[in-house]
Short mmCIF file of C-alpha atoms in Angstrom, two decimals:
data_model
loop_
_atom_site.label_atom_id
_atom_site.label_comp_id
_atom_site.label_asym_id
_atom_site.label_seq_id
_atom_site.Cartn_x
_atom_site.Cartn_y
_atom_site.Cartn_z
CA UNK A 1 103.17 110.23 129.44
CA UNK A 2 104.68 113.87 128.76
CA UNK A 3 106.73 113.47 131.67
CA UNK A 4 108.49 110.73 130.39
CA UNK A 5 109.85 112.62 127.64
CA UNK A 6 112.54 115.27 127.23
CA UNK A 7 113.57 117.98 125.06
CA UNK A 8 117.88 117.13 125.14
CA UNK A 9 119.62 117.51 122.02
CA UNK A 10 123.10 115.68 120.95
CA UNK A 11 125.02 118.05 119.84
CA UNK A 12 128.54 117.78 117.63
CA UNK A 13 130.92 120.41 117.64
CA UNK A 14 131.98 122.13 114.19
CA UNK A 15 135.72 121.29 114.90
CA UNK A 16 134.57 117.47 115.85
CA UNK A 17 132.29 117.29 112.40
CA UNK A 18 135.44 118.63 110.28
CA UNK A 19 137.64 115.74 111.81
CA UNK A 20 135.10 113.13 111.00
CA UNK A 21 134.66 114.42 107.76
CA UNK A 22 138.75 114.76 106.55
CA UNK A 23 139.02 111.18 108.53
CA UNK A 24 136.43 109.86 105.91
CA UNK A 25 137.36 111.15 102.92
CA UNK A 26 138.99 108.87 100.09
CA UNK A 27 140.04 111.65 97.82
CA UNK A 28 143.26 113.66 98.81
CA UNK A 29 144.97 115.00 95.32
CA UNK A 30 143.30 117.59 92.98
CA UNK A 31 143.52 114.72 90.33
CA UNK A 32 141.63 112.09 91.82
CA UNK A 33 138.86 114.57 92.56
CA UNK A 34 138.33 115.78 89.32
CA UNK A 35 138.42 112.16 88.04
CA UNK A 36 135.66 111.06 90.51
CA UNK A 37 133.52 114.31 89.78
CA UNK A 38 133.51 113.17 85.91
CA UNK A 39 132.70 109.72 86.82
CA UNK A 40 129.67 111.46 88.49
CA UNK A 41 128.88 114.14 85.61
CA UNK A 42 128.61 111.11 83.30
CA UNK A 43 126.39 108.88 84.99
CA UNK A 44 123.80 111.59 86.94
CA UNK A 45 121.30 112.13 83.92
CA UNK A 46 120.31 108.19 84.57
CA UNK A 47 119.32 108.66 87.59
CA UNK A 48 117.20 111.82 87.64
CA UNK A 49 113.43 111.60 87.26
CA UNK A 50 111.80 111.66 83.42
CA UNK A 51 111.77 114.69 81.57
CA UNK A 52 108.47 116.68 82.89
CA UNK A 53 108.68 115.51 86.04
CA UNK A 54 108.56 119.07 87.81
CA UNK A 55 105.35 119.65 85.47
CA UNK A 56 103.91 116.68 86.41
CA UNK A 57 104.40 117.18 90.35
CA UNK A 58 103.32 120.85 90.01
CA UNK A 59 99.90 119.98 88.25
CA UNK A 60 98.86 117.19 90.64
CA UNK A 61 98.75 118.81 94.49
CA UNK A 62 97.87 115.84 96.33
CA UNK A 63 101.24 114.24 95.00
CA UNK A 64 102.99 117.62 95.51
CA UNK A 65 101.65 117.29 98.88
CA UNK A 66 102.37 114.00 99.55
CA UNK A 67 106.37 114.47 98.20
CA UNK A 68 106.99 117.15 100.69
CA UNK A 69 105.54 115.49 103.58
CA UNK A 70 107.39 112.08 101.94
CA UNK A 71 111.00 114.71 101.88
CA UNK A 72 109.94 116.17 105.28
CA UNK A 73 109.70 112.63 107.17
CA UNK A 74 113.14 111.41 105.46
CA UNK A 75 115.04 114.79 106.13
CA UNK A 76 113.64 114.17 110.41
CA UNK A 77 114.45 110.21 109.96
CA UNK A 78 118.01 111.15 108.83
CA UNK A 79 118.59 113.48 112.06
CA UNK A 80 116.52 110.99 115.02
CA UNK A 81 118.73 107.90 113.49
CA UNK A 82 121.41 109.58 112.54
CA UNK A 83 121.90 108.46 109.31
CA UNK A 84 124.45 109.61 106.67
CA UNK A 85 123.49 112.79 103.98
CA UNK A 86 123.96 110.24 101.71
CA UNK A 87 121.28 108.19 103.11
CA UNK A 88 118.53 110.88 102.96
CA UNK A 89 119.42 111.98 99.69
CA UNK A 90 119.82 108.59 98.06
CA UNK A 91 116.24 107.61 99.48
CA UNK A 92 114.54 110.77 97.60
CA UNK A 93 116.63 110.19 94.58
CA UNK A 94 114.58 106.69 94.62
CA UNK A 95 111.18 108.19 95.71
CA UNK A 96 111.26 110.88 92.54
CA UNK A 97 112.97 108.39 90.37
CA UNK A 98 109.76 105.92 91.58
CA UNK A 99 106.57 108.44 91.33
CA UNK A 100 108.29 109.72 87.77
CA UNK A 101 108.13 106.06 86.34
CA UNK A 102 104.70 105.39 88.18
CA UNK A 103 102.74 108.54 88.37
CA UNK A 104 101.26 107.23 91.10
CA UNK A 105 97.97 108.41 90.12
CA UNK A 106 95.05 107.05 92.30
CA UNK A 107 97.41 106.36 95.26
CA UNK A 108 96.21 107.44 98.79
CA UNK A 109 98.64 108.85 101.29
CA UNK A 110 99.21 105.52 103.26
CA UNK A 111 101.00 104.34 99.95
CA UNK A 112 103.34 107.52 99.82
CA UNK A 113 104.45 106.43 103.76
CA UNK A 114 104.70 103.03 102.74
CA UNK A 115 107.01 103.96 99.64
CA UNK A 116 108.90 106.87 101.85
CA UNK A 117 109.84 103.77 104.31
CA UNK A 118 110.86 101.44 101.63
CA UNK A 119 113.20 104.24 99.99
CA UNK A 120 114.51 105.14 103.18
CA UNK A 121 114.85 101.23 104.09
CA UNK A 122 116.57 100.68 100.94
CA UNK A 123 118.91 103.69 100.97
CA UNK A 124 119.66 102.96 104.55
CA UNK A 125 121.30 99.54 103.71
CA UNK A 126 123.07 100.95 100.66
CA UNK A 127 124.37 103.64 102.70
CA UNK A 128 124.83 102.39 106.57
CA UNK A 129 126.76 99.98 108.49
CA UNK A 130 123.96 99.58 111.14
CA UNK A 131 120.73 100.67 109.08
CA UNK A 132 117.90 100.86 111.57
CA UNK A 133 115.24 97.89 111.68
CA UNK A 134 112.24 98.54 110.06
CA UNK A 135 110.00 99.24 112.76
CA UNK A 136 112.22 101.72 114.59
CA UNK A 137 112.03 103.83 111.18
CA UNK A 138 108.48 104.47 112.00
CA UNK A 139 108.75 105.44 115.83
CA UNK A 140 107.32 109.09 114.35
CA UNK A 141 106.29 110.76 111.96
CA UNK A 142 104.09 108.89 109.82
CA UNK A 143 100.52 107.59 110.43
CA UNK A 144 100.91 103.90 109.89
CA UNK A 145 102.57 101.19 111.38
CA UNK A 146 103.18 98.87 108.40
CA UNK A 147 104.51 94.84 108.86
CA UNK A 148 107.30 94.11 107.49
CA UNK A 149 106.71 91.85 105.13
CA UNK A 150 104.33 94.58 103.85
CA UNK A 151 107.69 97.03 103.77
CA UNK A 152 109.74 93.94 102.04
CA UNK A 153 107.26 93.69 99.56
CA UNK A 154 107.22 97.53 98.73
CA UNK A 155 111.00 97.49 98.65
CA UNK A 156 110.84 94.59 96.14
CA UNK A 157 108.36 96.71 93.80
CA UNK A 158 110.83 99.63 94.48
CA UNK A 159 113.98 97.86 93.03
CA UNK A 160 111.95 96.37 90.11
CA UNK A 161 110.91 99.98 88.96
CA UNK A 162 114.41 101.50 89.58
CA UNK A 163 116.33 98.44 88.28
CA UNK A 164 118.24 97.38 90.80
CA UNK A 165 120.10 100.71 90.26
CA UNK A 166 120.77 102.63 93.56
CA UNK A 167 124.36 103.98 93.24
CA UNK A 168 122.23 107.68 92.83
CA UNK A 169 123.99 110.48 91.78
CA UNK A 170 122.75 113.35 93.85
CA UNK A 171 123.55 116.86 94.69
CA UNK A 172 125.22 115.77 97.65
CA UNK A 173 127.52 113.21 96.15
CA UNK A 174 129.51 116.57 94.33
CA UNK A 175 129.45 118.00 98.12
CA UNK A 176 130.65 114.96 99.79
CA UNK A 177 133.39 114.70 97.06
CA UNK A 178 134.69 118.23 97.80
CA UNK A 179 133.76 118.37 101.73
CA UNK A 180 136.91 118.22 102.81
CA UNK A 181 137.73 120.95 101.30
CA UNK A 182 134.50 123.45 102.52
CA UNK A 183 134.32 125.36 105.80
CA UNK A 184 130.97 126.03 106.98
CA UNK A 185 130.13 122.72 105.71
CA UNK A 186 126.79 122.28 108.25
CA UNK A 187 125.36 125.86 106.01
CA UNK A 188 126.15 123.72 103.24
CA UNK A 189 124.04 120.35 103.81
CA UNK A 190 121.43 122.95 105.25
CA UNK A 191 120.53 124.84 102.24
CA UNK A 192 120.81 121.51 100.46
CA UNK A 193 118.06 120.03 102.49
CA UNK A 194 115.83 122.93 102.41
CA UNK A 195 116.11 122.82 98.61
CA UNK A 196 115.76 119.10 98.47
CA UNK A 197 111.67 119.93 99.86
CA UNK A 198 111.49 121.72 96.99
CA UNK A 199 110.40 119.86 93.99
CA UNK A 200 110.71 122.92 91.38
CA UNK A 201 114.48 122.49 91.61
CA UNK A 202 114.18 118.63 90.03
CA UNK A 203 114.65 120.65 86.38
CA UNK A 204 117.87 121.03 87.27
CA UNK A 205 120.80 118.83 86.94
CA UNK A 206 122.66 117.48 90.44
CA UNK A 207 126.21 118.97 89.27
CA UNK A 208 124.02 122.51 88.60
CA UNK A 209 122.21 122.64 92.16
CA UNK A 210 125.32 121.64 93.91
CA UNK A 211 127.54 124.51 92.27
CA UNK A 212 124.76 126.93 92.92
CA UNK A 213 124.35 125.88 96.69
CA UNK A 214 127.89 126.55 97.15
CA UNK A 215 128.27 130.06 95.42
CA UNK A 216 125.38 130.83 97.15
CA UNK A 217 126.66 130.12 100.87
CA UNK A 218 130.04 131.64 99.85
CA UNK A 219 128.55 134.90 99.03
CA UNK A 220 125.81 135.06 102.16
CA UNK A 221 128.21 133.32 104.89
CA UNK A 222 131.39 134.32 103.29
CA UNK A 223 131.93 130.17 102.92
CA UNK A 224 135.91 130.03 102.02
CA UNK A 225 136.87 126.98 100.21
CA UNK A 226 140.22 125.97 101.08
CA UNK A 227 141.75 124.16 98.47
CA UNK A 228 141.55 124.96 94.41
CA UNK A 229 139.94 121.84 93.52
CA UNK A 230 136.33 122.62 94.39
CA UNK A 231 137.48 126.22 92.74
CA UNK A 232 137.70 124.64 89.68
CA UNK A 233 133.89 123.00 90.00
CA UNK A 234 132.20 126.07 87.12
CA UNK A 235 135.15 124.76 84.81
CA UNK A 236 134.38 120.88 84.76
CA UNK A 237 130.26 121.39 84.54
CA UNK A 238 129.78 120.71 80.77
CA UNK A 239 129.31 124.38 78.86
CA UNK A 240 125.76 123.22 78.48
CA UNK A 241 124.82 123.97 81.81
CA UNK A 242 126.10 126.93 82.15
CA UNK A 243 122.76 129.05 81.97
CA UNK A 244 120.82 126.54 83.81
CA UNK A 245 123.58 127.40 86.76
CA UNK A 246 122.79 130.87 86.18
CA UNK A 247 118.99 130.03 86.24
CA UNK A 248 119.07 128.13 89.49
CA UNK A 249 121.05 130.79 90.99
CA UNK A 250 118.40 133.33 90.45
CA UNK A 251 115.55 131.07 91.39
CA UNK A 252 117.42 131.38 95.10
CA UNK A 253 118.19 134.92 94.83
CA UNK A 254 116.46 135.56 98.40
CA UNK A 255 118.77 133.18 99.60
CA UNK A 256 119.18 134.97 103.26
CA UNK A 257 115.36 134.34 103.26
CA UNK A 258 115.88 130.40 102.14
CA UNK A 259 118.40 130.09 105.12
CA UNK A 260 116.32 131.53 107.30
CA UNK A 261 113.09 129.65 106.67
CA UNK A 262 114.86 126.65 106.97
CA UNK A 263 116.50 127.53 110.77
CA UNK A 264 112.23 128.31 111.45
CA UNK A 265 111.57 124.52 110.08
CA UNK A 266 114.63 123.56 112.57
CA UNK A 267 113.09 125.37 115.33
CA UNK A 268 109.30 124.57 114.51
CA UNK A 269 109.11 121.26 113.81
CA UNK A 270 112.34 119.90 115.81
CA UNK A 271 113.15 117.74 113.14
CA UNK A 272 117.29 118.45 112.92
CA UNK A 273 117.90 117.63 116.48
CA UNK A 274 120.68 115.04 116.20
CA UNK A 275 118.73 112.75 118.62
CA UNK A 276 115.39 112.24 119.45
CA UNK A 277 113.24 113.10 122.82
CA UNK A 278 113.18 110.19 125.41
CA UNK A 279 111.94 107.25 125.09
CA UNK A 280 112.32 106.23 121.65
CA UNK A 281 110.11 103.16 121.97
CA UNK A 282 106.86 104.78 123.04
CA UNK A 283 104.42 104.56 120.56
CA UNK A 284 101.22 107.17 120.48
CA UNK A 285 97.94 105.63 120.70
CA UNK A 286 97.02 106.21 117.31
CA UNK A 287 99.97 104.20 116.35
CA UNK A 288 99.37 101.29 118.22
CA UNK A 289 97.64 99.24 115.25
CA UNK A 290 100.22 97.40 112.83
CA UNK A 291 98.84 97.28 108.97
CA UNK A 292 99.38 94.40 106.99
CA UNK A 293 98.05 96.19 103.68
CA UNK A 294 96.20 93.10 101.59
CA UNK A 295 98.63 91.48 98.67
CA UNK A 296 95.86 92.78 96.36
CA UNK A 297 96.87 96.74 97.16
CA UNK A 298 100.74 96.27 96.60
CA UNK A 299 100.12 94.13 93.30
CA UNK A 300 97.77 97.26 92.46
CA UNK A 301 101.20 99.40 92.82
CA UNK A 302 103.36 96.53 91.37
CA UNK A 303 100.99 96.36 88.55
CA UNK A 304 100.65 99.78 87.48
CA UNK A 305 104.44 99.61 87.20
CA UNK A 306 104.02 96.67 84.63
CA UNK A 307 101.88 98.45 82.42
CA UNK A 308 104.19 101.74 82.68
CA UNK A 309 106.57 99.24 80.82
CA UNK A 310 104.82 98.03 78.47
CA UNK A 311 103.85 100.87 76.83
#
Protein backbone atom coordinates (compact mmCIF):
# COMPACT_ATOMS: atom_id res chain seq x y z
CA UNK A 1 0.00 0.00 0.00
CA UNK A 2 2.90 2.63 0.85
CA UNK A 3 4.15 2.20 -2.48
CA UNK A 4 1.25 3.44 -4.01
CA UNK A 5 1.59 6.70 -2.50
CA UNK A 6 3.84 9.71 -3.02
CA UNK A 7 5.16 12.61 -1.30
CA UNK A 8 4.74 15.45 -4.64
CA UNK A 9 3.62 18.75 -3.77
CA UNK A 10 1.72 21.38 -6.23
CA UNK A 11 3.33 24.19 -5.91
CA UNK A 12 2.22 28.02 -7.08
CA UNK A 13 4.65 30.55 -7.65
CA UNK A 14 4.47 33.96 -5.57
CA UNK A 15 4.35 35.99 -8.89
CA UNK A 16 1.45 33.42 -10.23
CA UNK A 17 -0.58 33.82 -6.65
CA UNK A 18 -0.29 37.82 -6.97
CA UNK A 19 -1.87 37.60 -10.58
CA UNK A 20 -4.69 35.46 -9.40
CA UNK A 21 -5.23 37.53 -6.61
CA UNK A 22 -5.29 41.35 -8.53
CA UNK A 23 -7.37 39.24 -11.36
CA UNK A 24 -9.98 38.57 -8.53
CA UNK A 25 -10.30 41.47 -6.83
CA UNK A 26 -13.59 43.71 -7.14
CA UNK A 27 -12.26 46.71 -5.35
CA UNK A 28 -9.82 49.06 -7.34
CA UNK A 29 -10.31 52.85 -5.84
CA UNK A 30 -9.36 53.86 -2.23
CA UNK A 31 -13.14 54.78 -1.93
CA UNK A 32 -14.79 51.70 -2.61
CA UNK A 33 -12.46 49.97 -0.16
CA UNK A 34 -13.07 51.94 2.66
CA UNK A 35 -16.83 51.70 1.91
CA UNK A 36 -16.72 47.84 1.84
CA UNK A 37 -14.42 47.72 5.07
CA UNK A 38 -17.35 49.74 6.97
CA UNK A 39 -19.92 47.55 5.57
CA UNK A 40 -17.77 44.84 7.32
CA UNK A 41 -16.96 46.85 10.70
CA UNK A 42 -20.75 47.16 11.07
CA UNK A 43 -21.97 43.83 10.65
CA UNK A 44 -18.82 41.56 12.33
CA UNK A 45 -20.03 41.76 16.09
CA UNK A 46 -23.16 39.45 14.78
CA UNK A 47 -21.31 37.01 13.80
CA UNK A 48 -18.70 36.39 16.50
CA UNK A 49 -19.32 33.82 19.22
CA UNK A 50 -21.29 35.01 22.69
CA UNK A 51 -19.61 37.05 25.06
CA UNK A 52 -17.44 34.43 27.32
CA UNK A 53 -16.86 32.30 24.78
CA UNK A 54 -12.91 32.20 25.23
CA UNK A 55 -13.80 31.48 29.08
CA UNK A 56 -15.97 28.95 28.29
CA UNK A 57 -13.53 27.04 25.76
CA UNK A 58 -10.61 27.57 28.19
CA UNK A 59 -12.47 25.89 31.24
CA UNK A 60 -13.74 22.83 29.36
CA UNK A 61 -10.42 20.87 27.75
CA UNK A 62 -12.11 18.20 26.03
CA UNK A 63 -13.94 20.99 23.89
CA UNK A 64 -10.66 22.97 23.76
CA UNK A 65 -9.33 19.82 22.49
CA UNK A 66 -11.80 18.94 20.26
CA UNK A 67 -11.81 22.82 18.54
CA UNK A 68 -8.20 22.55 17.69
CA UNK A 69 -8.28 19.22 16.24
CA UNK A 70 -11.93 20.55 14.60
CA UNK A 71 -9.45 24.00 13.23
CA UNK A 72 -6.56 21.59 12.48
CA UNK A 73 -8.68 19.18 10.06
CA UNK A 74 -10.37 22.36 8.26
CA UNK A 75 -7.00 24.36 7.92
CA UNK A 76 -5.47 20.52 6.02
CA UNK A 77 -9.07 20.18 4.14
CA UNK A 78 -8.59 23.76 2.79
CA UNK A 79 -4.92 22.89 1.36
CA UNK A 80 -5.72 18.82 -0.04
CA UNK A 81 -9.01 20.43 -1.86
CA UNK A 82 -7.86 23.47 -2.44
CA UNK A 83 -10.42 25.48 -1.26
CA UNK A 84 -10.59 29.31 -0.92
CA UNK A 85 -9.26 31.22 2.65
CA UNK A 86 -12.57 32.18 2.68
CA UNK A 87 -13.80 28.76 2.83
CA UNK A 88 -11.73 27.67 5.89
CA UNK A 89 -12.37 30.65 7.71
CA UNK A 90 -16.09 30.92 7.06
CA UNK A 91 -16.44 27.14 8.24
CA UNK A 92 -14.78 28.02 11.83
CA UNK A 93 -16.66 31.22 12.00
CA UNK A 94 -19.79 28.64 11.97
CA UNK A 95 -18.16 25.95 14.22
CA UNK A 96 -17.43 28.78 17.20
CA UNK A 97 -20.56 30.60 16.34
CA UNK A 98 -22.28 26.77 16.79
CA UNK A 99 -20.44 25.36 20.14
CA UNK A 100 -21.02 29.20 21.65
CA UNK A 101 -24.90 28.85 21.15
CA UNK A 102 -24.78 25.01 22.09
CA UNK A 103 -22.09 24.42 24.59
CA UNK A 104 -21.94 21.27 23.42
CA UNK A 105 -21.63 19.84 26.74
CA UNK A 106 -21.89 15.95 26.85
CA UNK A 107 -20.85 15.65 23.15
CA UNK A 108 -18.23 12.93 22.27
CA UNK A 109 -15.61 13.60 19.66
CA UNK A 110 -17.45 11.78 16.72
CA UNK A 111 -20.01 14.77 17.04
CA UNK A 112 -17.18 17.52 16.80
CA UNK A 113 -16.08 15.57 13.21
CA UNK A 114 -19.51 15.35 12.29
CA UNK A 115 -20.11 19.21 12.97
CA UNK A 116 -16.37 20.12 11.51
CA UNK A 117 -17.75 18.35 8.12
CA UNK A 118 -21.04 20.03 8.11
CA UNK A 119 -19.30 23.59 8.65
CA UNK A 120 -16.83 22.86 6.18
CA UNK A 121 -19.73 21.36 3.80
CA UNK A 122 -21.68 24.39 4.32
CA UNK A 123 -18.90 26.98 3.93
CA UNK A 124 -17.70 25.10 0.95
CA UNK A 125 -20.96 25.78 -1.05
CA UNK A 126 -21.16 29.37 0.17
CA UNK A 127 -17.73 29.88 -0.87
CA UNK A 128 -16.84 27.46 -4.05
CA UNK A 129 -17.83 26.94 -7.50
CA UNK A 130 -17.03 23.16 -7.37
CA UNK A 131 -17.33 22.40 -3.47
CA UNK A 132 -16.10 18.87 -2.98
CA UNK A 133 -18.78 15.96 -2.43
CA UNK A 134 -19.23 14.97 0.87
CA UNK A 135 -17.41 11.90 1.04
CA UNK A 136 -14.20 13.14 -0.59
CA UNK A 137 -14.11 15.74 2.47
CA UNK A 138 -13.38 12.85 4.66
CA UNK A 139 -10.60 10.98 2.52
CA UNK A 140 -8.28 11.95 5.88
CA UNK A 141 -8.11 13.18 8.71
CA UNK A 142 -10.94 12.33 10.76
CA UNK A 143 -11.99 8.96 12.30
CA UNK A 144 -15.42 8.45 10.87
CA UNK A 145 -16.90 7.93 7.74
CA UNK A 146 -20.36 9.49 8.19
CA UNK A 147 -23.51 8.97 5.38
CA UNK A 148 -24.65 11.61 4.00
CA UNK A 149 -27.82 11.95 4.94
CA UNK A 150 -26.26 11.83 8.44
CA UNK A 151 -23.97 15.07 7.19
CA UNK A 152 -27.37 16.69 5.59
CA UNK A 153 -28.99 16.34 8.69
CA UNK A 154 -26.10 17.97 10.78
CA UNK A 155 -25.93 20.77 8.23
CA UNK A 156 -29.70 21.32 8.69
CA UNK A 157 -29.21 21.59 12.67
CA UNK A 158 -26.19 23.85 11.75
CA UNK A 159 -28.24 26.50 9.76
CA UNK A 160 -31.12 26.37 12.33
CA UNK A 161 -28.65 27.42 15.19
CA UNK A 162 -26.80 30.04 13.04
CA UNK A 163 -29.97 31.32 11.29
CA UNK A 164 -29.50 30.84 8.02
CA UNK A 165 -26.78 33.53 8.43
CA UNK A 166 -23.42 32.57 6.74
CA UNK A 167 -22.19 35.79 5.03
CA UNK A 168 -19.33 35.61 8.23
CA UNK A 169 -17.33 38.39 8.80
CA UNK A 170 -13.90 37.08 9.56
CA UNK A 171 -10.40 38.21 9.91
CA UNK A 172 -9.75 37.28 6.53
CA UNK A 173 -12.56 39.09 4.84
CA UNK A 174 -10.45 42.68 5.95
CA UNK A 175 -7.32 40.74 4.26
CA UNK A 176 -9.02 39.68 1.20
CA UNK A 177 -10.44 43.27 0.88
CA UNK A 178 -6.94 44.83 0.98
CA UNK A 179 -4.91 41.78 -0.72
CA UNK A 180 -4.29 43.36 -3.59
CA UNK A 181 -2.64 45.71 -2.13
CA UNK A 182 -0.08 43.37 0.34
CA UNK A 183 3.19 41.80 -0.75
CA UNK A 184 4.16 38.84 1.09
CA UNK A 185 0.61 38.00 1.09
CA UNK A 186 1.28 33.88 1.65
CA UNK A 187 3.16 35.29 5.44
CA UNK A 188 -0.02 36.93 5.72
CA UNK A 189 -2.79 34.02 5.44
CA UNK A 190 0.02 32.02 7.40
CA UNK A 191 0.08 33.80 10.61
CA UNK A 192 -3.67 34.08 10.15
CA UNK A 193 -4.10 30.38 10.20
CA UNK A 194 -1.79 29.69 12.94
CA UNK A 195 -3.77 32.19 15.03
CA UNK A 196 -7.08 30.90 13.84
CA UNK A 197 -5.92 27.32 16.13
CA UNK A 198 -5.83 29.49 18.71
CA UNK A 199 -9.01 29.98 20.54
CA UNK A 200 -7.65 32.74 23.15
CA UNK A 201 -7.68 35.21 20.26
CA UNK A 202 -11.81 34.79 19.87
CA UNK A 203 -11.87 37.99 22.58
CA UNK A 204 -10.90 39.91 19.99
CA UNK A 205 -12.76 41.57 17.30
CA UNK A 206 -12.05 40.37 13.36
CA UNK A 207 -11.13 44.12 12.25
CA UNK A 208 -8.55 44.02 15.58
CA UNK A 209 -6.76 40.55 14.71
CA UNK A 210 -6.56 41.43 11.11
CA UNK A 211 -4.76 44.93 11.77
CA UNK A 212 -2.53 43.23 14.24
CA UNK A 213 -1.56 40.30 11.81
CA UNK A 214 -0.53 42.79 9.38
CA UNK A 215 1.66 45.21 11.60
CA UNK A 216 3.00 42.27 12.82
CA UNK A 217 4.34 40.70 9.40
CA UNK A 218 5.36 44.25 8.33
CA UNK A 219 7.66 44.66 11.16
CA UNK A 220 9.19 40.79 11.19
CA UNK A 221 9.21 40.33 7.19
CA UNK A 222 9.48 43.93 6.40
CA UNK A 223 5.75 43.29 4.58
CA UNK A 224 5.43 46.70 2.35
CA UNK A 225 1.95 47.58 1.56
CA UNK A 226 1.74 49.18 -1.66
CA UNK A 227 -1.04 51.35 -1.85
CA UNK A 228 -2.40 53.94 1.08
CA UNK A 229 -5.63 52.37 1.46
CA UNK A 230 -4.76 49.45 3.70
CA UNK A 231 -2.41 52.39 5.38
CA UNK A 232 -5.29 53.96 6.45
CA UNK A 233 -6.79 50.49 8.20
CA UNK A 234 -5.70 51.96 12.35
CA UNK A 235 -7.80 55.13 11.21
CA UNK A 236 -11.22 53.42 10.20
CA UNK A 237 -11.15 50.72 13.35
CA UNK A 238 -13.66 52.47 15.69
CA UNK A 239 -11.48 54.42 18.66
CA UNK A 240 -12.90 51.72 20.84
CA UNK A 241 -10.65 49.22 19.76
CA UNK A 242 -7.84 50.83 19.89
CA UNK A 243 -6.32 49.15 23.12
CA UNK A 244 -7.68 45.85 22.32
CA UNK A 245 -5.29 46.30 18.99
CA UNK A 246 -2.63 47.14 21.29
CA UNK A 247 -3.57 44.08 23.50
CA UNK A 248 -3.57 41.57 20.70
CA UNK A 249 -0.40 42.90 19.51
CA UNK A 250 1.35 42.07 22.68
CA UNK A 251 -0.32 38.73 23.14
CA UNK A 252 1.94 37.90 19.72
CA UNK A 253 4.91 39.70 20.80
CA UNK A 254 7.14 36.44 20.07
CA UNK A 255 5.83 36.67 16.79
CA UNK A 256 9.24 35.25 15.01
CA UNK A 257 8.45 32.28 17.37
CA UNK A 258 4.53 32.16 16.10
CA UNK A 259 5.92 32.06 12.44
CA UNK A 260 8.12 29.65 13.11
CA UNK A 261 5.97 27.11 14.94
CA UNK A 262 3.64 27.30 12.34
CA UNK A 263 6.41 26.43 9.26
CA UNK A 264 7.16 23.14 12.08
CA UNK A 265 3.16 22.35 11.83
CA UNK A 266 3.78 22.76 7.84
CA UNK A 267 6.62 20.49 7.94
CA UNK A 268 5.27 17.99 10.70
CA UNK A 269 2.06 17.27 9.92
CA UNK A 270 2.09 17.99 5.95
CA UNK A 271 -1.06 19.56 6.14
CA UNK A 272 -0.29 22.93 3.74
CA UNK A 273 0.83 20.93 0.82
CA UNK A 274 -1.36 22.35 -1.95
CA UNK A 275 -2.25 18.74 -3.02
CA UNK A 276 -2.49 15.65 -1.45
CA UNK A 277 -0.20 12.27 -1.69
CA UNK A 278 -1.42 9.76 -4.40
CA UNK A 279 -4.18 8.16 -4.55
CA UNK A 280 -6.77 10.24 -3.12
CA UNK A 281 -9.40 7.50 -3.05
CA UNK A 282 -7.67 4.97 -0.83
CA UNK A 283 -9.26 4.65 2.25
CA UNK A 284 -7.26 3.16 5.54
CA UNK A 285 -8.69 0.17 7.02
CA UNK A 286 -9.95 1.76 9.94
CA UNK A 287 -11.98 3.89 7.71
CA UNK A 288 -13.58 1.42 5.80
CA UNK A 289 -16.95 1.36 7.95
CA UNK A 290 -19.59 4.17 6.93
CA UNK A 291 -21.72 5.51 10.17
CA UNK A 292 -25.16 6.24 9.83
CA UNK A 293 -25.37 7.86 13.48
CA UNK A 294 -29.20 6.85 14.77
CA UNK A 295 -31.90 9.93 14.23
CA UNK A 296 -32.12 9.72 18.05
CA UNK A 297 -28.24 11.17 18.48
CA UNK A 298 -28.67 14.19 15.99
CA UNK A 299 -32.21 15.12 17.56
CA UNK A 300 -30.09 14.87 20.93
CA UNK A 301 -27.84 17.80 19.24
CA UNK A 302 -30.91 19.39 17.49
CA UNK A 303 -32.62 19.35 20.75
CA UNK A 304 -30.23 20.80 23.02
CA UNK A 305 -30.27 23.67 20.54
CA UNK A 306 -34.12 24.06 21.20
CA UNK A 307 -33.84 24.40 24.72
CA UNK A 308 -30.72 26.92 24.32
CA UNK A 309 -33.66 29.03 22.81
CA UNK A 310 -35.99 28.84 24.95
CA UNK A 311 -34.42 30.00 27.75
Amino acid sequence: MESLLCDEIWLQKEEELKNDVENSCFFKSKEDCEEAFEILLNKEISYMPKIGYVKFIKENCFIENARFKAIHWLIKSQRRWNLSFGTVFGAASYLDQFISLNKCQGWKYWMFELLSIACLSVASKFHETSPPQLLELQMEGVGHLFESTTIQRMELTLLETLGWRLNSTTPYSYIELFQWSINSLKSVNDLLLRILLDAKFLEFRPCVIAQSVVTCISEDLSLLIDDSCFNNFTRLIPQDQKDDISKCQRMMINKQFLINEFQELIITSGVFNYGPPSPVTVLTMDQHDLCDIPQGDINYISNANKRKRER
